[in-house]
Short mmCIF file of C-alpha atoms in Angstrom, two decimals:
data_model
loop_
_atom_site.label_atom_id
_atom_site.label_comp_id
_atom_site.label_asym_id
_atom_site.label_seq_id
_atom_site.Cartn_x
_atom_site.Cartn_y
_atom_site.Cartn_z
CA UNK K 1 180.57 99.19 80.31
CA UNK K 2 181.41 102.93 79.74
CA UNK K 3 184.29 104.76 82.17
CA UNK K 4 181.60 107.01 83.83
CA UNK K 5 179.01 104.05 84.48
CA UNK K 6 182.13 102.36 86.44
CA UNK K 7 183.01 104.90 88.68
CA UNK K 8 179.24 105.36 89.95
CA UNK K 9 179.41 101.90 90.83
CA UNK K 10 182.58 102.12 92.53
CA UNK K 11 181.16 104.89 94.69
CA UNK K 12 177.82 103.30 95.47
CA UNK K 13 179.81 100.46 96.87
CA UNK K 14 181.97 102.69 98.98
CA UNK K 15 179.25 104.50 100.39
CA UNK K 16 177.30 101.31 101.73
CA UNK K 17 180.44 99.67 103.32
CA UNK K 18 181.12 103.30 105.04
CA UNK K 19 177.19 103.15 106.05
CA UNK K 20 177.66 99.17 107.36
CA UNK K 21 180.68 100.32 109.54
CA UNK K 22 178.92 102.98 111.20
CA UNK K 23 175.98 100.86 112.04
CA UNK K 24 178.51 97.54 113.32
CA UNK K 25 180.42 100.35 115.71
CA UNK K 26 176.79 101.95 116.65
CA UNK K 27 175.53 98.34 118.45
CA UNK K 28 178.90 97.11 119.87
CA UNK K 29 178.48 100.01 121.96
CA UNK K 30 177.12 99.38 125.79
CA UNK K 31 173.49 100.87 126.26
CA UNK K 32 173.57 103.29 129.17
CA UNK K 33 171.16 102.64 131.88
CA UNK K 34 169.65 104.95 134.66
CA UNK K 35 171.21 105.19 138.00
CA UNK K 36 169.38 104.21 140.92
CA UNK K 37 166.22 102.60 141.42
CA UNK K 38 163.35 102.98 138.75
CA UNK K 39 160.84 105.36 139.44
CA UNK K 40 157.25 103.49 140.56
CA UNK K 41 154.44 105.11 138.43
CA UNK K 42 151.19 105.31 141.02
CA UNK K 43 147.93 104.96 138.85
CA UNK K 44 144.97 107.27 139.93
CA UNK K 45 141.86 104.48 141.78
CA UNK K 46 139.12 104.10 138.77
CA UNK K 47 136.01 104.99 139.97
CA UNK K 48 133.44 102.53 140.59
CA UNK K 49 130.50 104.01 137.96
CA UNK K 50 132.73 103.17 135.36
CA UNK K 51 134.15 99.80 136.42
CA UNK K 52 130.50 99.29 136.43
CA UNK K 53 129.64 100.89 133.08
CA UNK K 54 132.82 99.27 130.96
CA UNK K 55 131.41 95.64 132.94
CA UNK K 56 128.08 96.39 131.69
CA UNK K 57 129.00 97.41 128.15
CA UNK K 58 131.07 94.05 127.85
CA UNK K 59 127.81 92.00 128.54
CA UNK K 60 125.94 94.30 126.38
CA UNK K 61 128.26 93.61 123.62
CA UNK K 62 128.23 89.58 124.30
CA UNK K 63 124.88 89.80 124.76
CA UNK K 64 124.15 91.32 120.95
CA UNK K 65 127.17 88.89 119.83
CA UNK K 66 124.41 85.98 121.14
CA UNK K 67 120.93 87.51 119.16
CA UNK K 68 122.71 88.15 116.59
CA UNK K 69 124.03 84.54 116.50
CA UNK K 70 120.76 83.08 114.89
CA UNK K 71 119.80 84.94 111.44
CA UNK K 72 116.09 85.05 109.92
CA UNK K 73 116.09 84.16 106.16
CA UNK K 74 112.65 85.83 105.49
CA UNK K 75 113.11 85.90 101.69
CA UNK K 76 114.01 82.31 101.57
CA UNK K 77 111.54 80.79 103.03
CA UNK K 78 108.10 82.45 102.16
CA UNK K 79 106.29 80.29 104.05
CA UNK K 80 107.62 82.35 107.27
CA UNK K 81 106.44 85.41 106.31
CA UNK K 82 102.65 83.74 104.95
CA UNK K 83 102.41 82.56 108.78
CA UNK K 84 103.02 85.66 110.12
CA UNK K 85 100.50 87.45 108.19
CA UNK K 86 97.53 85.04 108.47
CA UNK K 87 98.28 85.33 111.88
CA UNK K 88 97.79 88.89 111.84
CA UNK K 89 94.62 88.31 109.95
CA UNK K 90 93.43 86.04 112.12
CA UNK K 91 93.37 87.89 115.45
CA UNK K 92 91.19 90.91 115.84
CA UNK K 93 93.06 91.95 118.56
CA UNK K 94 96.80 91.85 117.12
CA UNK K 95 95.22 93.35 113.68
CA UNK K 96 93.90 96.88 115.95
CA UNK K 97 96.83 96.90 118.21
CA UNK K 98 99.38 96.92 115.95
CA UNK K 99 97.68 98.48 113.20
CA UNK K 100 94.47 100.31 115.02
CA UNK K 101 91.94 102.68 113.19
CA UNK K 102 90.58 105.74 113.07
CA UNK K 103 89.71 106.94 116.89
CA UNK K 104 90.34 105.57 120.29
CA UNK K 105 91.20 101.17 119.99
CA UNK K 106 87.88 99.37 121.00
CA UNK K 107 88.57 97.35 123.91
CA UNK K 108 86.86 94.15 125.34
CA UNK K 109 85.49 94.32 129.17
CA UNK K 110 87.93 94.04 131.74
CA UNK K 111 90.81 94.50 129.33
CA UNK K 112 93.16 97.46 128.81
CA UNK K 113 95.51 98.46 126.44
CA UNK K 114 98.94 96.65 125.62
CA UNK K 115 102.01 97.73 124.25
CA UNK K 116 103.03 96.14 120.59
CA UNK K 117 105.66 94.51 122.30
CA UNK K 118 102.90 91.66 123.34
CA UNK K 119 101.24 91.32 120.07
CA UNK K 120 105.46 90.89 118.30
CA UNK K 121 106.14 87.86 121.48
CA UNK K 122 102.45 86.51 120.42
CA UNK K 123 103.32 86.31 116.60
CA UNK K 124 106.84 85.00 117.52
CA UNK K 125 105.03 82.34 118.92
CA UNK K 126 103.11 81.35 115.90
CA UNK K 127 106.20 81.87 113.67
CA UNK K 128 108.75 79.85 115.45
CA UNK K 129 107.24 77.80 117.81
CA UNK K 130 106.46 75.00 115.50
CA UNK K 131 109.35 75.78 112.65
CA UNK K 132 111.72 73.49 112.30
CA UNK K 133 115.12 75.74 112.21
CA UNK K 134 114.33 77.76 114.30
CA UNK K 135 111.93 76.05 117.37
CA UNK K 136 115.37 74.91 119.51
CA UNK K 137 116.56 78.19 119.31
CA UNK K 138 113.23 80.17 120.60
CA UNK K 139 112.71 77.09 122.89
CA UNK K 140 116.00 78.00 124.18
CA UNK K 141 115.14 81.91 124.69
CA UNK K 142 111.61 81.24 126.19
CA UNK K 143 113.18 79.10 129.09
CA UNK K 144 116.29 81.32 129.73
CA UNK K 145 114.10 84.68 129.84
CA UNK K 146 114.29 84.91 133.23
CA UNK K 147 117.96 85.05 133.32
CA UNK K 148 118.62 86.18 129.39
CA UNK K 149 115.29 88.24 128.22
CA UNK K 150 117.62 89.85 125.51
CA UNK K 151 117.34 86.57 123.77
CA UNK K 152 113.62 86.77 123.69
CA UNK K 153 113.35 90.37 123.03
CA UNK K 154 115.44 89.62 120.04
CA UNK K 155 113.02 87.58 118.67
CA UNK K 156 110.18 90.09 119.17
CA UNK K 157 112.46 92.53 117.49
CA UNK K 158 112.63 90.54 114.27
CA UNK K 159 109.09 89.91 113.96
CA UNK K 160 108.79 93.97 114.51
CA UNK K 161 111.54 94.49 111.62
CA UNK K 162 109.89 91.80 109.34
CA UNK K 163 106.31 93.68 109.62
CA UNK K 164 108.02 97.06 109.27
CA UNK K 165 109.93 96.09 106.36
CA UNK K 166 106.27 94.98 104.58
CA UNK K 167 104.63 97.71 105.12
CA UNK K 168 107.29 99.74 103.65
CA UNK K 169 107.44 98.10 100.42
CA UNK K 170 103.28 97.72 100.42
CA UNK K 171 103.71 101.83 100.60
CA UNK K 172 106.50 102.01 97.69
CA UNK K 173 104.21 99.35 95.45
CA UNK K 174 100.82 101.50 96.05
CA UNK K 175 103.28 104.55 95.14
CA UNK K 176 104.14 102.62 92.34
CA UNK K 177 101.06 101.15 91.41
CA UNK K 178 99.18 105.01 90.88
CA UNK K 179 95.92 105.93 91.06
CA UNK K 180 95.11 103.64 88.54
CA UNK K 181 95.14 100.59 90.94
CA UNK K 182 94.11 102.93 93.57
CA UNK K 183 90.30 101.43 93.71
CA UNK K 184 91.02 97.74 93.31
CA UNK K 185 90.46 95.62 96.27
CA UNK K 186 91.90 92.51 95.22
CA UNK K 187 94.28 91.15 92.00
CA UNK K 188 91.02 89.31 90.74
CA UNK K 189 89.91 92.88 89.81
CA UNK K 190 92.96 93.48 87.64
CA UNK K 191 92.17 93.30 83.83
CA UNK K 192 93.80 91.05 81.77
CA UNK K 193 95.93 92.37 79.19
CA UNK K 194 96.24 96.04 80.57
CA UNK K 195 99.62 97.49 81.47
CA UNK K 196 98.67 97.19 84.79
CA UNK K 197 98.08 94.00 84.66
CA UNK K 198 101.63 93.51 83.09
CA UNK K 199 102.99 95.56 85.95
CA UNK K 200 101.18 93.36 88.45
CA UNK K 201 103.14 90.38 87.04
CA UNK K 202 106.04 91.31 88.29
CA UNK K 203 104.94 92.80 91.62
CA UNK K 204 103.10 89.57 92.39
CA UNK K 205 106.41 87.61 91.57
CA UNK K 206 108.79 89.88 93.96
CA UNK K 207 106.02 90.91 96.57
CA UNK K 208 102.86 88.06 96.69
CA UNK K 209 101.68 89.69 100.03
CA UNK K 210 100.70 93.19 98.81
CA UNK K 211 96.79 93.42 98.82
CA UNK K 212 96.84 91.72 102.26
CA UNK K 213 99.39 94.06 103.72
CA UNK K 214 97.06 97.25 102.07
CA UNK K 215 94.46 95.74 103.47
CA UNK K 216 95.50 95.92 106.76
CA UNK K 217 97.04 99.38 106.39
CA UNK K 218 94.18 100.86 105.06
CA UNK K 219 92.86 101.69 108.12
CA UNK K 220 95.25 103.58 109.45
CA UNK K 221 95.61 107.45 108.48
CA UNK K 222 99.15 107.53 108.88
CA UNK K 223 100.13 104.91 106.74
CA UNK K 224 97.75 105.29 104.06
CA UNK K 225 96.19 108.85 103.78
CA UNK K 226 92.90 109.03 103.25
CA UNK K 227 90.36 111.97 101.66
CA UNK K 228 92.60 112.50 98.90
CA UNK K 229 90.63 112.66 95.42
CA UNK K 230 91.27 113.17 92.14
CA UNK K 231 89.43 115.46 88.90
CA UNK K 232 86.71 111.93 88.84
CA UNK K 233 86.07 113.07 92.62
CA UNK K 234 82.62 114.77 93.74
CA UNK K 235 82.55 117.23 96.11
CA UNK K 236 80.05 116.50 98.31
CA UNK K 237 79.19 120.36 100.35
CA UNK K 238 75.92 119.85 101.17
CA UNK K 239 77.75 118.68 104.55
CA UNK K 240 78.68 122.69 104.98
CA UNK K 241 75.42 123.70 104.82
CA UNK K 242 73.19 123.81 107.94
CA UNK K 243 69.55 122.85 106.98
CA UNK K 244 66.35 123.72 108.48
CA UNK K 245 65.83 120.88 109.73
CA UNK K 246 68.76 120.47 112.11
CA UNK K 247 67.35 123.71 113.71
CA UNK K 248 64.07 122.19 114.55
CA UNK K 249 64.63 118.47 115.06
CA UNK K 250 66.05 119.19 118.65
CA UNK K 251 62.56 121.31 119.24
CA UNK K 252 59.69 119.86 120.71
CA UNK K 253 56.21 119.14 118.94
CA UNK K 254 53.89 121.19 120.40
CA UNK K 255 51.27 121.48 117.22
CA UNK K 256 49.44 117.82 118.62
CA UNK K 257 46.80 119.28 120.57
CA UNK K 258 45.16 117.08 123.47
CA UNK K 259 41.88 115.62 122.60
CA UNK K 260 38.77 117.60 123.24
CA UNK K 261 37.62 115.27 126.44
CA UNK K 262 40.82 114.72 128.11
CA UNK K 263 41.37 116.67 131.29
CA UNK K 264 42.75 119.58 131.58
CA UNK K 265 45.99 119.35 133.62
CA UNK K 266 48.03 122.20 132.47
CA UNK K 267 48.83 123.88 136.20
CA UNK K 268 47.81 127.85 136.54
CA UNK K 269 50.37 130.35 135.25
CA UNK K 270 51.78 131.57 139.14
CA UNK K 271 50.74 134.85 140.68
CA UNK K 272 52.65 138.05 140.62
CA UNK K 273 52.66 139.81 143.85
CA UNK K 274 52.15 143.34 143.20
CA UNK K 275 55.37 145.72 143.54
CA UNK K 276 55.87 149.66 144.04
CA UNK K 277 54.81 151.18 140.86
CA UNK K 278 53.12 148.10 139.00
CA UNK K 279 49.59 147.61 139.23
CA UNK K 280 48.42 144.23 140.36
CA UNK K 281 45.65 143.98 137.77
CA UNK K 282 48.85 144.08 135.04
CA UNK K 283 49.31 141.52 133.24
CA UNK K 284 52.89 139.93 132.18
CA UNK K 285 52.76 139.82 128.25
CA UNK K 286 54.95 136.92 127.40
CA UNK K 287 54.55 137.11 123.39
CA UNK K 288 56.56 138.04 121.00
CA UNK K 289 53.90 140.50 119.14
CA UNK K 290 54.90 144.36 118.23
CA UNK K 291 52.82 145.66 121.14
CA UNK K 292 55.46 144.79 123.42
CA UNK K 293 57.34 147.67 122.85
CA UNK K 294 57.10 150.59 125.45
CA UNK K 295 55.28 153.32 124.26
CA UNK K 296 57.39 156.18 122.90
CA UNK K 297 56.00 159.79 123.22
CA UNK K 298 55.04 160.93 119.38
CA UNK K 299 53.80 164.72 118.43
CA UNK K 300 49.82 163.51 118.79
CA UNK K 301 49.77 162.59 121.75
CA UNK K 302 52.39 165.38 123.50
CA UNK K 303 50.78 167.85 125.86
CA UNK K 304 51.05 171.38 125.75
CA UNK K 305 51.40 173.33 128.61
CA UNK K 306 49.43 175.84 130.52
CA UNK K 307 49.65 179.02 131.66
CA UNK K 308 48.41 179.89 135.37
CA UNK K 309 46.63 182.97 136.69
CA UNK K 310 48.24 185.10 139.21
CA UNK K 311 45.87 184.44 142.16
CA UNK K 312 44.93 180.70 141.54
CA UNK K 313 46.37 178.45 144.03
CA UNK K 314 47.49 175.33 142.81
CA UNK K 315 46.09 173.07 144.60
CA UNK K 316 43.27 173.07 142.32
CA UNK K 317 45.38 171.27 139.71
CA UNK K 318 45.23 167.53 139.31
CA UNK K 319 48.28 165.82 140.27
CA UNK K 320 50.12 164.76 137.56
CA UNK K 321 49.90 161.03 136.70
CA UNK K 322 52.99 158.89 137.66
CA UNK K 323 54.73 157.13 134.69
CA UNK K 324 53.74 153.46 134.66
CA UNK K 325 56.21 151.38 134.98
CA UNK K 326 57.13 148.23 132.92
CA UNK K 327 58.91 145.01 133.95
CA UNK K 328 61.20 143.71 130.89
CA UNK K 329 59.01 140.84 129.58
CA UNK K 330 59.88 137.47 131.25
CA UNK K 331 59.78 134.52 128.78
CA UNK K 332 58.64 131.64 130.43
CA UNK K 333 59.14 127.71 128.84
CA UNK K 334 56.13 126.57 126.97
CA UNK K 335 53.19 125.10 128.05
CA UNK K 336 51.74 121.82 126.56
CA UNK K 337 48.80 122.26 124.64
CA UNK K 338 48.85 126.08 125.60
CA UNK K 339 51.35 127.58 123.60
CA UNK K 340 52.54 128.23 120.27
CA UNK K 341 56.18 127.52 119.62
CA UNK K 342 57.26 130.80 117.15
CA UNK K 343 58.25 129.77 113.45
CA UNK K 344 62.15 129.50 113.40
CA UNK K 345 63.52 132.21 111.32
CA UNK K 346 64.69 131.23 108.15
CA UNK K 347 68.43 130.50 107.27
CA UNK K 348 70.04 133.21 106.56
CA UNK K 349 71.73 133.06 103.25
CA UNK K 350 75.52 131.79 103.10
CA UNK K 351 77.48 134.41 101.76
CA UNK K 352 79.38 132.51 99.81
CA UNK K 353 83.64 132.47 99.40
CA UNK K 354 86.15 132.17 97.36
CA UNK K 355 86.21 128.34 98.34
CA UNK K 356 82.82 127.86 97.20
CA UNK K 357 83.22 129.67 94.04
CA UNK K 358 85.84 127.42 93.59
CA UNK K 359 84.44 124.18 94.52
CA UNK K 360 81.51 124.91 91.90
CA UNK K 361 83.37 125.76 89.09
CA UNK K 362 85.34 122.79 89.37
CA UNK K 363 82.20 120.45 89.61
CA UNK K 364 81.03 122.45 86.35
CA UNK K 365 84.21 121.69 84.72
CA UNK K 366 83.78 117.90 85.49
CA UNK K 367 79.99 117.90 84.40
CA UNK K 368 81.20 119.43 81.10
CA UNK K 369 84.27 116.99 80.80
CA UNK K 370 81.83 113.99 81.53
CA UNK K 371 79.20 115.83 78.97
CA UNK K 372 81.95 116.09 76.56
CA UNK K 373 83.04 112.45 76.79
CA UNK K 374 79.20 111.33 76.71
CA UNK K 375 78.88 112.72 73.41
CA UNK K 376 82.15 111.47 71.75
CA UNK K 377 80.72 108.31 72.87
CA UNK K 378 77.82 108.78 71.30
CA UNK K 379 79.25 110.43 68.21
CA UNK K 380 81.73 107.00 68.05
CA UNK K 381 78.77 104.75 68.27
CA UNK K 382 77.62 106.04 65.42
CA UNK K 383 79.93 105.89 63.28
CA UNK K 384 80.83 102.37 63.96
CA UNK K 385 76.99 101.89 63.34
CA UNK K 386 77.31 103.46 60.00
CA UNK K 387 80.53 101.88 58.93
CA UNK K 388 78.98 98.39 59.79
CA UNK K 389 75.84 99.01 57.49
CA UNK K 390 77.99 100.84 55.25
CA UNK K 391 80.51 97.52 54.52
CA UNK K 392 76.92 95.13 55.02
CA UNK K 393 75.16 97.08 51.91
CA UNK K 394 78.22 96.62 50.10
CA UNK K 395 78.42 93.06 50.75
CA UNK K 396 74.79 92.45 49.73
CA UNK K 397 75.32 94.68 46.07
CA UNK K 398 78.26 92.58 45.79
CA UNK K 399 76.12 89.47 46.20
CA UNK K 400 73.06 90.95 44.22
CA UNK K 401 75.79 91.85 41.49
CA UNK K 402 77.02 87.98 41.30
CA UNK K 403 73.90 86.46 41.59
CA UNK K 404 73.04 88.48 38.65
CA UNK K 405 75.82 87.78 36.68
CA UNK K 406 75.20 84.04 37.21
CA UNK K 407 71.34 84.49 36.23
CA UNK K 408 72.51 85.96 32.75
CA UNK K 409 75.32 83.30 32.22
CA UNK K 410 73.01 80.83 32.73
CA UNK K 411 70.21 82.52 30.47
CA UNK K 412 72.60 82.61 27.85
CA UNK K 413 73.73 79.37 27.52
CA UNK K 414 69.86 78.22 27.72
CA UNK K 415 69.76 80.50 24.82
CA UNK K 416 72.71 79.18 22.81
CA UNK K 417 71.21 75.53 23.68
CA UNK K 418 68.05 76.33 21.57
CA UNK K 419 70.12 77.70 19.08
CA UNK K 420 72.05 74.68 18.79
CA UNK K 421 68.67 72.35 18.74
CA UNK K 422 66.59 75.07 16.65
CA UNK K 423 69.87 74.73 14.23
CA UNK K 424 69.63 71.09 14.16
CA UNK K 425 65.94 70.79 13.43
CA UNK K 426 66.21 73.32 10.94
CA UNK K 427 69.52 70.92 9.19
CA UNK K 428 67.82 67.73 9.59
CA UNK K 429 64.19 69.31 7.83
CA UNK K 430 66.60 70.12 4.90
CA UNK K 431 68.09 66.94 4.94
CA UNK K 432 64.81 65.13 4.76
CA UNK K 433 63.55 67.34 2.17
CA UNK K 434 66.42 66.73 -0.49
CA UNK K 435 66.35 62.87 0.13
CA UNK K 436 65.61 60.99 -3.49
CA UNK K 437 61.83 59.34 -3.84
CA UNK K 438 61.53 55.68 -4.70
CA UNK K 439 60.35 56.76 -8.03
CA UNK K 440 62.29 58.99 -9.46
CA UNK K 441 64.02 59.27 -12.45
CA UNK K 442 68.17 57.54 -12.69
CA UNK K 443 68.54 60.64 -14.57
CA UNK K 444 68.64 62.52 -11.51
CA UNK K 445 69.89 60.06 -8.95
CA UNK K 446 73.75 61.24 -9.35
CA UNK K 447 72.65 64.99 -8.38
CA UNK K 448 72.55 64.16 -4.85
CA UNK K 449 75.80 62.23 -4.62
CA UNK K 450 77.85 64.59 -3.03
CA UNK K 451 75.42 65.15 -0.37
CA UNK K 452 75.60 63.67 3.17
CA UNK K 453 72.88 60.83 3.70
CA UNK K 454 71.36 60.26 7.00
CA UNK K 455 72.23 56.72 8.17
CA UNK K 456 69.18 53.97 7.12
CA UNK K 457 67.59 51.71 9.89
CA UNK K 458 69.78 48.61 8.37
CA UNK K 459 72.61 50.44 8.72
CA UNK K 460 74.83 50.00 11.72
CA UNK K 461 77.57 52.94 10.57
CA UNK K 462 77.87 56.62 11.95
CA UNK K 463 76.45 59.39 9.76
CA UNK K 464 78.02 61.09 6.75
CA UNK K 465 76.89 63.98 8.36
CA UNK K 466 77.64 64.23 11.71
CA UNK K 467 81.39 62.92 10.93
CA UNK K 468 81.38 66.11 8.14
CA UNK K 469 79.78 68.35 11.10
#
């Protein structure tokens, strides 16, 4: 150990004895206490509200402690959550309360509307009633609800959750699923061998309850939106259009006239009485002809004035005629078999917008798409057509070819087989033609020595010649 390294040590130990001291001294001394009496500490009166609010929170909070005692295993035991949708099925009136249609919820007679909280206890029924984990437990809440009804609302609230929780993931699977399995109302309608079908695979394996849950979502506008298309969508705007016929179906049919001998019971138009400046022998034009217009003075028919002589009294003169006066027609409802309903006035034309002009454009577009696609079809069609007859001539040359080849092959050996026999005839003629007679001469029997003989009839040997050949 170096010199330096020593005398650190030295000091360390110095300085914690010095430190040791101090602290001894410091706790043999006495503690000082107060003099006098200590002073009493007076605690403001809690009010009552919030003796009674902290109370209530604490049964709150034991309360939750006891739901929350008794957990649901939904995705362990399938079975649970199959019982709780065929219920739903089942019932027509848990299917529109919880999950109503379009418009106001039809109601049976004598019935009115109840909150979802009755259709949840209802379907908690079904669920746990008859389960065998969990009947002692909802037994339990359904007798204490009188005292405890947080245990049975508990119970609703799961079977809320549960429901909520599938129609979630039905939403995030239709998402998922695209507009490809958009139009299919059931898996049977899923192709095999597709992607997807693939894709269905594995849906079917995590979620088995998604075309019943869509099903019974469908309905509702909310959940799943509905009039949404896509390019394969016709617009149908015929709808926007009013027809002629909408304008006289709500008219009555006046053109039936009554037959010639039935009675005439059509009552008498009523009687004007006759009023200052309207003669009662006018009569109240109730058509809708030109000549109801009043008559407007015109340059033939103006008047011109004359000129009087000084001396002529005036009383001479004609008074002039008083302007006749006209009441503003008075239409009056028609008759039967009197009068003539008017022609309704034709439709007049839609201008049309920039939404039309849109809207038919884009039904062109698709006509000349679908056209399009039609005629690749068509253009596809035939060429498979005229590959297959294509590769079946083919295969019939080739066939012709062989068969051919097989004719000649065949003609050829017949040919070198009469070769071979012509050849043969022709050797054994020769053969029988140099054969020594009977009679002739010794002198020229050892000329045809060296030739092959054919064998006699005593002779039991092979020929000379066919053992040379």
């Amino acid at each position: 150990m170096s010199r330096r390294a020593a005398t650190t040590t030295a000091k360390a130990k110095a300085t914690q004895a010095l430190a040791a001291e101090e602290a001894r001294e410091e706790a043999e001394k006495p503690i000082k206490r107060p003099r006098g009496r200590p002073k009493k500490v007076i605690q403001a009166p809690v009010p009552v509200a919030e003796v009674q609010a902290i109370e209530k929170k604490v049964q709150v909070e034991d309360a939750s402690k006891e739901e929350d005692s008794i957990v649901i295993d939904w995705n362990g035991d399938l079975a649970l959550t199959w019982t709780l949708i065929t219920s739903i099925e089942a019932s027509t009136e848990i299917s529109a309360g919880l999950f109503p249609g379009v418009g106001a919820v039809k109601l049976s007679a004598g019935k009115s509307g109840k909150p979802k909280t009755h259709y949840y206890h209802l379907l908690a029924v079904d669920c746990f009633e008859k389960h065998e984990k969990y009947k002692d437990a909802f037994a339990y809440a359904l007798a204490v609800v009188a005292t405890k009804p947080n245990l049975l609302k508990a119970w609703r609230t799961k079977i809320k959750n549960r429901i909520k929780t599938l129609v979630d993931r039905t939403r995030d699977y239709i998402t998922e699923m695209g507009q490809t399995g958009a139009g299919l109302g059931d898996e049977d309608e899923i192709l095999a061998g597709t992607k997807l079908a693939t894709r269905w695979d594995v849906i079917k394996a995590e979620f088995p309850w998604f075309y019943h849950v869509r099903t019974l979502i469908a309905s509702r506008p909310n959940l799943q939106p509905v009039g949404l298309g896509n390019n394969n969508t016709d617009f149908d705007i015929s709808l926007l259009i009013p027809t002629r016929d909408d304008d006289t179906s709500s008219a009555p049919d006046d053109t039936t006239s009554a037959p010639d001998d039935a009675p005439d019971d059509t009552p008498d138009p009523p009687e004007h009485p006759s009023e200052p400046g309207l003669s009662p022998t006018v009569d109240i034009v109730t058509s809708d002809s030109d000549n109801d217009l009043l008559d407007t003075p015109t340059l033939a028919n103006a008047t011109v004035p004359v000129k009087r002589k000084r001396g002529v009294s005036d009383s001479t003169e004609a008074p002039p005629p008083k302007p006749q006066q006209t009441r503003p027609k008075k239409k009056t409802k028609p008759q039967p078999a009197v009068s003539i309903p008017a022609p309704p006035a034709a439709a007049p034309a839609k201008k049309t917008t920039s939404k039309d002009r849109f809207s038919a454009t884009i039904l062109a577009e698709e006509e000349t798409a679908q056209r399009q696609m039609d005629l690749r079809k068509e253009k596809n069609d035939a060429r498979k057509e005229v590959a297959l007859k294509k590769i079946s001539m083919e295969g019939e040359i080739r066939l012709a070819k062989a068969e051919a080849k097989r004719e000649e092959k065949a003609k050829k050996l017949e040919l070198a087989r009469l070769r071979m026999e012509q050849e043969h005839q022709f050797r054994m003629a020769q053969l029988q033609n140099r054969a020594p007679e009977p009679s002739t001469s010794s002198t020229f029997s050892g000329i045809f020595d060296d030739l092959p003989r054919l064998p006699s009839a005593d002779s039991a040997g092979p020929s000379t010649y066919f053992d040379n050949y």
